[in-house]
PDB file of C-alpha atoms in Angstrom:
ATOM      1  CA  UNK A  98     -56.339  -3.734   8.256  1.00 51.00           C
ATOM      2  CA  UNK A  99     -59.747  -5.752   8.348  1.00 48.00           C
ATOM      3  CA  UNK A 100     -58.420  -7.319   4.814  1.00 43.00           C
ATOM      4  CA  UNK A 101     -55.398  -8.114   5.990  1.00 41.00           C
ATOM      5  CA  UNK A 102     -56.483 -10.299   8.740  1.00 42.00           C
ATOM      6  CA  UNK A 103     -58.598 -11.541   6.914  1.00 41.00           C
ATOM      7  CA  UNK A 104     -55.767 -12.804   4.219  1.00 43.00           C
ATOM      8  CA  UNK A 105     -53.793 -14.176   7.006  1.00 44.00           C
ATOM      9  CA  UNK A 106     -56.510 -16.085   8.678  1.00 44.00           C
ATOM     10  CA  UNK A 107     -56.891 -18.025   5.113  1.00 44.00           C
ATOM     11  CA  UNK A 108     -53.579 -18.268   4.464  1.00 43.00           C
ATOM     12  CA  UNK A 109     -53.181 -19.693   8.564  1.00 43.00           C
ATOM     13  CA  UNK A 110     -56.286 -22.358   7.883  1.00 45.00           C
ATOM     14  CA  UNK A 111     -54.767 -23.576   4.512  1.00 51.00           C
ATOM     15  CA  UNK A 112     -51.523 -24.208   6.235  1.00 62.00           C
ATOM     16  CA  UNK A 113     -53.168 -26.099   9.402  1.00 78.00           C
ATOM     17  CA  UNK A 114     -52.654 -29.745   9.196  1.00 87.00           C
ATOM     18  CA  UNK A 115     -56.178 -31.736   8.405  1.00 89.00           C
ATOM     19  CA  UNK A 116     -54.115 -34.513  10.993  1.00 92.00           C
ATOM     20  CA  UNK A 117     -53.967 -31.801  13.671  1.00 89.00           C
ATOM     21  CA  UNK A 118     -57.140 -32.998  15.779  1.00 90.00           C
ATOM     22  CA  UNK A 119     -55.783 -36.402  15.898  1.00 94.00           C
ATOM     23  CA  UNK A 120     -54.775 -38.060  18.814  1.00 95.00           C
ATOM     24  CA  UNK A 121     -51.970 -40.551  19.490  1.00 95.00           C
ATOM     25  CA  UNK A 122     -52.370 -43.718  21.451  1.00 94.00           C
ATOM     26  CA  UNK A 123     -51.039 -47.059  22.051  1.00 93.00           C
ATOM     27  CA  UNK A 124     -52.837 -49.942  19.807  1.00 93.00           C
ATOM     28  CA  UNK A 125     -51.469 -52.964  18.023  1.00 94.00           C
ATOM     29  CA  UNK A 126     -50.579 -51.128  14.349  1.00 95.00           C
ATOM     30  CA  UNK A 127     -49.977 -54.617  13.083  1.00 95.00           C
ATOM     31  CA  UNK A 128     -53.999 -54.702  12.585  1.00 96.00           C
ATOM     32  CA  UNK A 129     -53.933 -53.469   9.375  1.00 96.00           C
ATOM     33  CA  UNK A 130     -52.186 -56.083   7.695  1.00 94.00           C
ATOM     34  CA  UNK A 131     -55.003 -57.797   7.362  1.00 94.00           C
ATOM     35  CA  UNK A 132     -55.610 -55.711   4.704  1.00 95.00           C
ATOM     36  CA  UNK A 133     -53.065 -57.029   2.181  1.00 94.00           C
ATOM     37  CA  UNK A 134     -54.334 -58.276  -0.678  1.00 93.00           C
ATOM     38  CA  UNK A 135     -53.884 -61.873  -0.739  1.00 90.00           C
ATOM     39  CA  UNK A 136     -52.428 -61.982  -4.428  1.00 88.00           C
ATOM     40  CA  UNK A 137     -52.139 -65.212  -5.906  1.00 91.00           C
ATOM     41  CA  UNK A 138     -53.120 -64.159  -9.529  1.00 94.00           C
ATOM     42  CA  UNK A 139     -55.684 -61.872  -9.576  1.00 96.00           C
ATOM     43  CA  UNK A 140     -56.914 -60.288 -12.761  1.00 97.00           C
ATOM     44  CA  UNK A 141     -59.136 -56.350 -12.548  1.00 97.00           C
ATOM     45  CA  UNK A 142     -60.684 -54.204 -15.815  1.00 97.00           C
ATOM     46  CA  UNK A 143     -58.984 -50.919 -15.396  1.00 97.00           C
ATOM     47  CA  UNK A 144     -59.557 -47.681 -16.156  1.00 97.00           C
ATOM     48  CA  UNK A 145     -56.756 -44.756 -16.072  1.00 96.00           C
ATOM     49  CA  UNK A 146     -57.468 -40.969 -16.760  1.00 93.00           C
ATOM     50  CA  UNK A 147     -54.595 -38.872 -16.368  1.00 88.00           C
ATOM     51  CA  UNK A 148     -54.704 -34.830 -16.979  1.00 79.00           C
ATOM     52  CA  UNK A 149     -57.064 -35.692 -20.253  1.00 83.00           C
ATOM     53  CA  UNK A 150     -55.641 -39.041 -22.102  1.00 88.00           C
ATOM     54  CA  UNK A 151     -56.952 -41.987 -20.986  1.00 93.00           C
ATOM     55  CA  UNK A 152     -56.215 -45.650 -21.098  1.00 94.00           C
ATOM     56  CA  UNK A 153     -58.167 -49.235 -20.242  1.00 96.00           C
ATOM     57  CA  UNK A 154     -57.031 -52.780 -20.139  1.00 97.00           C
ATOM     58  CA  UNK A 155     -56.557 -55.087 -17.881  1.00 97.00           C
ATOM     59  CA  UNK A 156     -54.041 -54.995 -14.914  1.00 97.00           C
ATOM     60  CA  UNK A 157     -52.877 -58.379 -13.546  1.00 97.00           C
ATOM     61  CA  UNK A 158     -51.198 -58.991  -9.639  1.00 97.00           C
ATOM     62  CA  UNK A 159     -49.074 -62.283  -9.604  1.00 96.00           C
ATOM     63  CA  UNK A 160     -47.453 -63.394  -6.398  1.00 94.00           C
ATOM     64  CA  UNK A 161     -44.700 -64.903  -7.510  1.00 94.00           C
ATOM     65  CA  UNK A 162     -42.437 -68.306  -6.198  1.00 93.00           C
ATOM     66  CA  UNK A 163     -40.296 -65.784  -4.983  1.00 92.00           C
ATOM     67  CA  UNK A 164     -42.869 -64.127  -2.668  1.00 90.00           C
ATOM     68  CA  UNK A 165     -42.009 -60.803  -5.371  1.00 94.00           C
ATOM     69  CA  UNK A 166     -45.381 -59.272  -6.535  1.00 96.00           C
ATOM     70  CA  UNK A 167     -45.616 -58.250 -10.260  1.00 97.00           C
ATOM     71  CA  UNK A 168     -48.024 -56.186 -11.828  1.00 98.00           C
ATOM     72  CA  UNK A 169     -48.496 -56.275 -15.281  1.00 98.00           C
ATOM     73  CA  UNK A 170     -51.012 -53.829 -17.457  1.00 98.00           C
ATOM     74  CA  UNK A 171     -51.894 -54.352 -20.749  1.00 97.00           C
ATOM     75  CA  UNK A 172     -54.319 -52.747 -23.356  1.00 95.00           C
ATOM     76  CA  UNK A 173     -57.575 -54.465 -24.608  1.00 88.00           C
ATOM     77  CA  UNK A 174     -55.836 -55.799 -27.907  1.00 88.00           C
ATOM     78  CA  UNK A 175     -52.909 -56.798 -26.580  1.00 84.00           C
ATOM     79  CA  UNK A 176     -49.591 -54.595 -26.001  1.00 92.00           C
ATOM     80  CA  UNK A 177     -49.009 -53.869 -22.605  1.00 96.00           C
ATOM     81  CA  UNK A 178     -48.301 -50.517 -20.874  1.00 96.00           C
ATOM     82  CA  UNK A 179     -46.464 -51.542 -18.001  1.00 97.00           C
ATOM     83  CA  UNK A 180     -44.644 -54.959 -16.261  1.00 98.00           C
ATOM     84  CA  UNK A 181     -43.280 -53.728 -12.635  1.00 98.00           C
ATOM     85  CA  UNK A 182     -42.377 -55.815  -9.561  1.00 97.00           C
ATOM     86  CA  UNK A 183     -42.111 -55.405  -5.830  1.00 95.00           C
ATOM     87  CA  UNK A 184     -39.557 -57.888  -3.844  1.00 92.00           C
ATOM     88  CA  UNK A 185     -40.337 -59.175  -0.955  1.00 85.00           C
ATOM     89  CA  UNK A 186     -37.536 -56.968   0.846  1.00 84.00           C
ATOM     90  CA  UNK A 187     -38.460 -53.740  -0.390  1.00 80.00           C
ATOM     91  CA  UNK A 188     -37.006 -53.780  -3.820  1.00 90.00           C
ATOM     92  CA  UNK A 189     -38.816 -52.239  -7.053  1.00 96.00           C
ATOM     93  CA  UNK A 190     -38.240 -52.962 -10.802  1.00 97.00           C
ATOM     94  CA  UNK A 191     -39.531 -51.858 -13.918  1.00 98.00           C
ATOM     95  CA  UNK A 192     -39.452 -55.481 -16.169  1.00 97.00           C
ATOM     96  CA  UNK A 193     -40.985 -52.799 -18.775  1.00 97.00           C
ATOM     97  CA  UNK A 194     -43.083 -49.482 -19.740  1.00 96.00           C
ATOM     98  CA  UNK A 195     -44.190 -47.791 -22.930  1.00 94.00           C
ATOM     99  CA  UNK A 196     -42.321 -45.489 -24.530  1.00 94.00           C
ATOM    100  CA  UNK A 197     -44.195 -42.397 -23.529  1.00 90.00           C
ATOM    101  CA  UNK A 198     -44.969 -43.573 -20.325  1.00 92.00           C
ATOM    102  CA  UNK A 199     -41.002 -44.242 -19.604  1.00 95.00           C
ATOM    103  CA  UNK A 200     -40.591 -41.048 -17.692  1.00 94.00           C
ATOM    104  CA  UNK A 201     -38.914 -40.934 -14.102  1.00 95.00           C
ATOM    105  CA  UNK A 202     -42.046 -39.104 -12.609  1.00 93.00           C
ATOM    106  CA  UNK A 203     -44.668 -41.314 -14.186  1.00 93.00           C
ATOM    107  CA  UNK A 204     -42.622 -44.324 -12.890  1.00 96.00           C
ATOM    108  CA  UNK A 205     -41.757 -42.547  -9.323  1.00 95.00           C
ATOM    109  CA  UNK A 206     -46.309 -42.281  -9.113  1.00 95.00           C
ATOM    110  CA  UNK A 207     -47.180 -45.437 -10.186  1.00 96.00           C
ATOM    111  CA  UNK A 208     -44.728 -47.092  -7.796  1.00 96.00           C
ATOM    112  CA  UNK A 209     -45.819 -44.989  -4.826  1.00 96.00           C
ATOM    113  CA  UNK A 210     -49.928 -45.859  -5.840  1.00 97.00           C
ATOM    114  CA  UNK A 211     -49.332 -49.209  -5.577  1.00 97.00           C
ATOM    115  CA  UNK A 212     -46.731 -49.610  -2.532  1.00 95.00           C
ATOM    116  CA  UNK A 213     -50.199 -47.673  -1.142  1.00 96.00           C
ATOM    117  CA  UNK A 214     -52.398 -50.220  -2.582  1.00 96.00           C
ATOM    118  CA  UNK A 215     -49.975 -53.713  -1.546  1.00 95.00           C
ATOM    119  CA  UNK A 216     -49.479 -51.974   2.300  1.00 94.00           C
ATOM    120  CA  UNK A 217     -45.877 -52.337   0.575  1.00 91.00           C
ATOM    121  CA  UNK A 218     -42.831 -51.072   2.814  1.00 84.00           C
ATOM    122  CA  UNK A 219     -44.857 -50.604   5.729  1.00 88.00           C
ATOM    123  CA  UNK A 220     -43.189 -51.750   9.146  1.00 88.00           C
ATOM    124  CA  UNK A 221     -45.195 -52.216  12.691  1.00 88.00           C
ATOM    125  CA  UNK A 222     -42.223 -51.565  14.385  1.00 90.00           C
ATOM    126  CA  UNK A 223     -42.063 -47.794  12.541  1.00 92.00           C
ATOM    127  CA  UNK A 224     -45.880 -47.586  12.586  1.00 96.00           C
ATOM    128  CA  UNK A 225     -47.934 -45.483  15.222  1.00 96.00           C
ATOM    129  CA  UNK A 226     -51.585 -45.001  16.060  1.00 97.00           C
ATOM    130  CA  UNK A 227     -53.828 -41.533  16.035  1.00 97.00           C
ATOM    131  CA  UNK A 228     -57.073 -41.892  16.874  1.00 96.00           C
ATOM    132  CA  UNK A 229     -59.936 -39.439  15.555  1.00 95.00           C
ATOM    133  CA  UNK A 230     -62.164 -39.569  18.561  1.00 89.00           C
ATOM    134  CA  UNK A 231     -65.326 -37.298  16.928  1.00 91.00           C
ATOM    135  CA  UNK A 232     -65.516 -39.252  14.071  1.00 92.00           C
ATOM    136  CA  UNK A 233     -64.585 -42.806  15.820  1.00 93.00           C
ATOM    137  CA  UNK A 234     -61.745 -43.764  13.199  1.00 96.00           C
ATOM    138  CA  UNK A 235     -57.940 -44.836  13.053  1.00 97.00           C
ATOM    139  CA  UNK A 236     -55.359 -43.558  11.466  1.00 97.00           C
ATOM    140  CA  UNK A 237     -52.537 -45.914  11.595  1.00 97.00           C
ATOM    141  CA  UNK A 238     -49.509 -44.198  10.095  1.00 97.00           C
ATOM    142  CA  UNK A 239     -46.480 -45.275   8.322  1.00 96.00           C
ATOM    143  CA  UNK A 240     -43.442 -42.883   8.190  1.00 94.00           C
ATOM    144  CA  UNK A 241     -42.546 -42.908   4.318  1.00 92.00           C
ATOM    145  CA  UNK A 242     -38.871 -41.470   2.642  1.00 88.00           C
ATOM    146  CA  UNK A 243     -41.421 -38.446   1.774  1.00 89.00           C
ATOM    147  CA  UNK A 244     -44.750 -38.095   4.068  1.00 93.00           C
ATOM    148  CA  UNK A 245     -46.662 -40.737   5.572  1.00 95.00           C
ATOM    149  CA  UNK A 246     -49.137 -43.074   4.512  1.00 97.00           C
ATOM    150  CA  UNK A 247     -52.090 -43.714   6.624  1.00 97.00           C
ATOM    151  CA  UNK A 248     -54.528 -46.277   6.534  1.00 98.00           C
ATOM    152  CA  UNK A 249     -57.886 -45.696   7.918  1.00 98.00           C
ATOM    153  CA  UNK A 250     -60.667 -47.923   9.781  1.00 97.00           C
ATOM    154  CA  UNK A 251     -62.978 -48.190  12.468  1.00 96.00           C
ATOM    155  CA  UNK A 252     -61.881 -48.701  16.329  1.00 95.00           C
ATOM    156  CA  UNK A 253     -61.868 -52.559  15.811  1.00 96.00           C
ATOM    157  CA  UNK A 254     -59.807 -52.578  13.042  1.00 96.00           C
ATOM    158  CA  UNK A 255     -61.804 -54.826  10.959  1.00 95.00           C
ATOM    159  CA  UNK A 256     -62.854 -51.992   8.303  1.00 96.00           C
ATOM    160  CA  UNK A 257     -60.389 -50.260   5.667  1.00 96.00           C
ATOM    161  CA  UNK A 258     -62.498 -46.724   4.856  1.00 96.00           C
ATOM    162  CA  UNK A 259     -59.630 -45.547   3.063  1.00 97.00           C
ATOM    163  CA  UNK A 260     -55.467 -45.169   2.647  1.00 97.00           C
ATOM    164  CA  UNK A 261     -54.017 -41.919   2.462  1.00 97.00           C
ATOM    165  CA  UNK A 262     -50.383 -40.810   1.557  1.00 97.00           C
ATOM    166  CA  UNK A 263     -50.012 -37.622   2.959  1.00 95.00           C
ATOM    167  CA  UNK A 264     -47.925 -34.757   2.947  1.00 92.00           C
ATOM    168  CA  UNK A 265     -47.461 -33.067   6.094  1.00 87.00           C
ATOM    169  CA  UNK A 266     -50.726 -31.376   6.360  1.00 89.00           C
ATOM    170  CA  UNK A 267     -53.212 -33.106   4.092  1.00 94.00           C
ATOM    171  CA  UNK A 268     -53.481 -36.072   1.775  1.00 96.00           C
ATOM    172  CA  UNK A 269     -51.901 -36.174  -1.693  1.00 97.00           C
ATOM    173  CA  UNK A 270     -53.344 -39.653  -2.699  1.00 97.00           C
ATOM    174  CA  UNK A 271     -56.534 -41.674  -1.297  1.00 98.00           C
ATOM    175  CA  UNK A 272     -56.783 -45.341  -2.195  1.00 98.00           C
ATOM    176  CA  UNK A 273     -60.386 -47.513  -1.595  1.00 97.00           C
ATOM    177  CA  UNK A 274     -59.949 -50.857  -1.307  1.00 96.00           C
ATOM    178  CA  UNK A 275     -63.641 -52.337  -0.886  1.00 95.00           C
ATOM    179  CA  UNK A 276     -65.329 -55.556  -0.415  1.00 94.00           C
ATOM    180  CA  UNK A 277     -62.531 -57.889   0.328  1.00 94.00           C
ATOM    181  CA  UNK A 278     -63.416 -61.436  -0.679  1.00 91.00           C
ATOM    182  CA  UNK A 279     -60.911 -64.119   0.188  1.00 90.00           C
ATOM    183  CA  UNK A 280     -58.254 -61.636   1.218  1.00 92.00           C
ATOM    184  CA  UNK A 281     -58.967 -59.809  -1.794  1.00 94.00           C
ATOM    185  CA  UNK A 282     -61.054 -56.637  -2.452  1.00 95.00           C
ATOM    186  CA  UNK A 283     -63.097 -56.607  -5.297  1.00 96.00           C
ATOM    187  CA  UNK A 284     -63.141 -52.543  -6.018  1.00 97.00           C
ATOM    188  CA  UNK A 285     -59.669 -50.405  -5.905  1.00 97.00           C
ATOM    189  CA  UNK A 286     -60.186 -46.392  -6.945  1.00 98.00           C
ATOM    190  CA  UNK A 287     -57.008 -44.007  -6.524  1.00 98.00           C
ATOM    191  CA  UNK A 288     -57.339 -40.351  -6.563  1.00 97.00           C
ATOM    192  CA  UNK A 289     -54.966 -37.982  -6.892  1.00 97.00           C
ATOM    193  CA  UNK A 290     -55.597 -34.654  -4.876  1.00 95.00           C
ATOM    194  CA  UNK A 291     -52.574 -32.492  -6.609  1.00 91.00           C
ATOM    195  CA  UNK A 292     -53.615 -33.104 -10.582  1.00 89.00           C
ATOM    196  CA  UNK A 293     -56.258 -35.167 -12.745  1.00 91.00           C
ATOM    197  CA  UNK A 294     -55.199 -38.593 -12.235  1.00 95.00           C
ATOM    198  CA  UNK A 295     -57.380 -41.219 -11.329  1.00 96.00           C
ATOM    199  CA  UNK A 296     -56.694 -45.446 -11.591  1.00 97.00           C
ATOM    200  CA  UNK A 297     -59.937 -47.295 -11.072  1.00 98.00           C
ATOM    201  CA  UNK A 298     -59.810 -51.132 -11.003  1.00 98.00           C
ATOM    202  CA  UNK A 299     -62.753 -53.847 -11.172  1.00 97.00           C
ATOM    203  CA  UNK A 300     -62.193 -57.425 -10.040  1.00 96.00           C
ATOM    204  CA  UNK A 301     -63.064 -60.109 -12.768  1.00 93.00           C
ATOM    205  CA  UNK A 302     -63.972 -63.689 -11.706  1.00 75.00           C
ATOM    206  CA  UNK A 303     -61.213 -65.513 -13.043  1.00 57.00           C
ATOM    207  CA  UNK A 304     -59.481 -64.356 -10.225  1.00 46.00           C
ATOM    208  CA  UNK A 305     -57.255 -67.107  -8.249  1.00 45.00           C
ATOM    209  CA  UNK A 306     -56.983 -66.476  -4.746  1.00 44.00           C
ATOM    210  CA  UNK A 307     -54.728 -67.500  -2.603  1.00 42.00           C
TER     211      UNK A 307
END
């Protein structure tokens, strides 16, 4: 009998929501725009490991006339791995992707890691405030299709710890976007909680901001 409570008490606390101790209050959600990389062309070394193959090049974000946003990552010598673009209203295509990277889940990821990363298809008027009053932090959360993605900061609002896109009771993918210079931050990391799969990104100087 002792085991068995035991066994259910673990399989209770891995089923508790990590959000549960969060509060919800009123606050201005639009805040965390600020955030948005300010893309005119900016250019990042980056560095992809995914469940043991990796791959490094350079990833470029263009803001285009348009006010689309395309992202565009190519290898070291030259060929390129991957051309996608957001629109302005929401929309997503793929321009191009490698061969053996042209699978639906691969593209499904990458798209959701970088909506993450752009504070793409995020609306105030959907968006709601929780407040983590032990710790002092924000979590302003965005209702997605599939879970939510939080962004995280300090009580002002004028620090981005971290962005989260959760599942109902813990994250599935945590984004850093640090040191913002010019509306544009010079370090991005994403970390994938379910698998191996990590995108890490270094600003170079040529960058262009806007």
């Amino acid at each position: 009998m002792r085991y068995l409570v035991f066994i259910s008490s673990c399989f209770l606390l891995s089923c508790s929501s990590v959000y549960k101790k969060l509060q919800r209050t009123t606050g201005d959600v639009a805040c965390v725009q600020q955030f948005k990389p300010a893309f005119a062309t900016a250019f990042y070394t980056t560095q992809v490991d995914v469940v043991g193959k990796h791959l490094s090049g350079i990833l470029v974000f263009k803001q285009m006339p348009d006010s689309s946003t395309r992202i565009v990552f190519t290898s070291e010598t030259g060929p390129t791995f991957f051309d996608f673009e957001f629109t302005a209203n929401g929309n997503f295509t793929v321009h191009y992707i490698l061969d053996q990277m042209n699978k639906k889940a691969v593209i499904k990821t990458l798209r959701k890691d970088f909506e993450l990363v752009l504070l793409h298809n995020i609306s105030p008027a959907n968006g709601y405030l929780l407040t983590d009053t032990t710790q002092h932090l924000h979590y302003y959360a965005f209702p997605q299709e599939k879970g939510t993605n939080y962004y995280v900061t300090n009580e002002s609002c004028t620090e981005l710890f971290r962005a989260e896109k959760s599942s109902k009771r813990k994250p599935v993918v945590v984004a850093q976007m640090l040191n913002y210079q010019n509306g544009l931050p010079d370090t991005i990391g994403i970390t994938h909680k379910k698998f191996n799969f990590t995108i890490a990104l270094k600003r170079l100087e040529r960058n262009v901001a806007r």
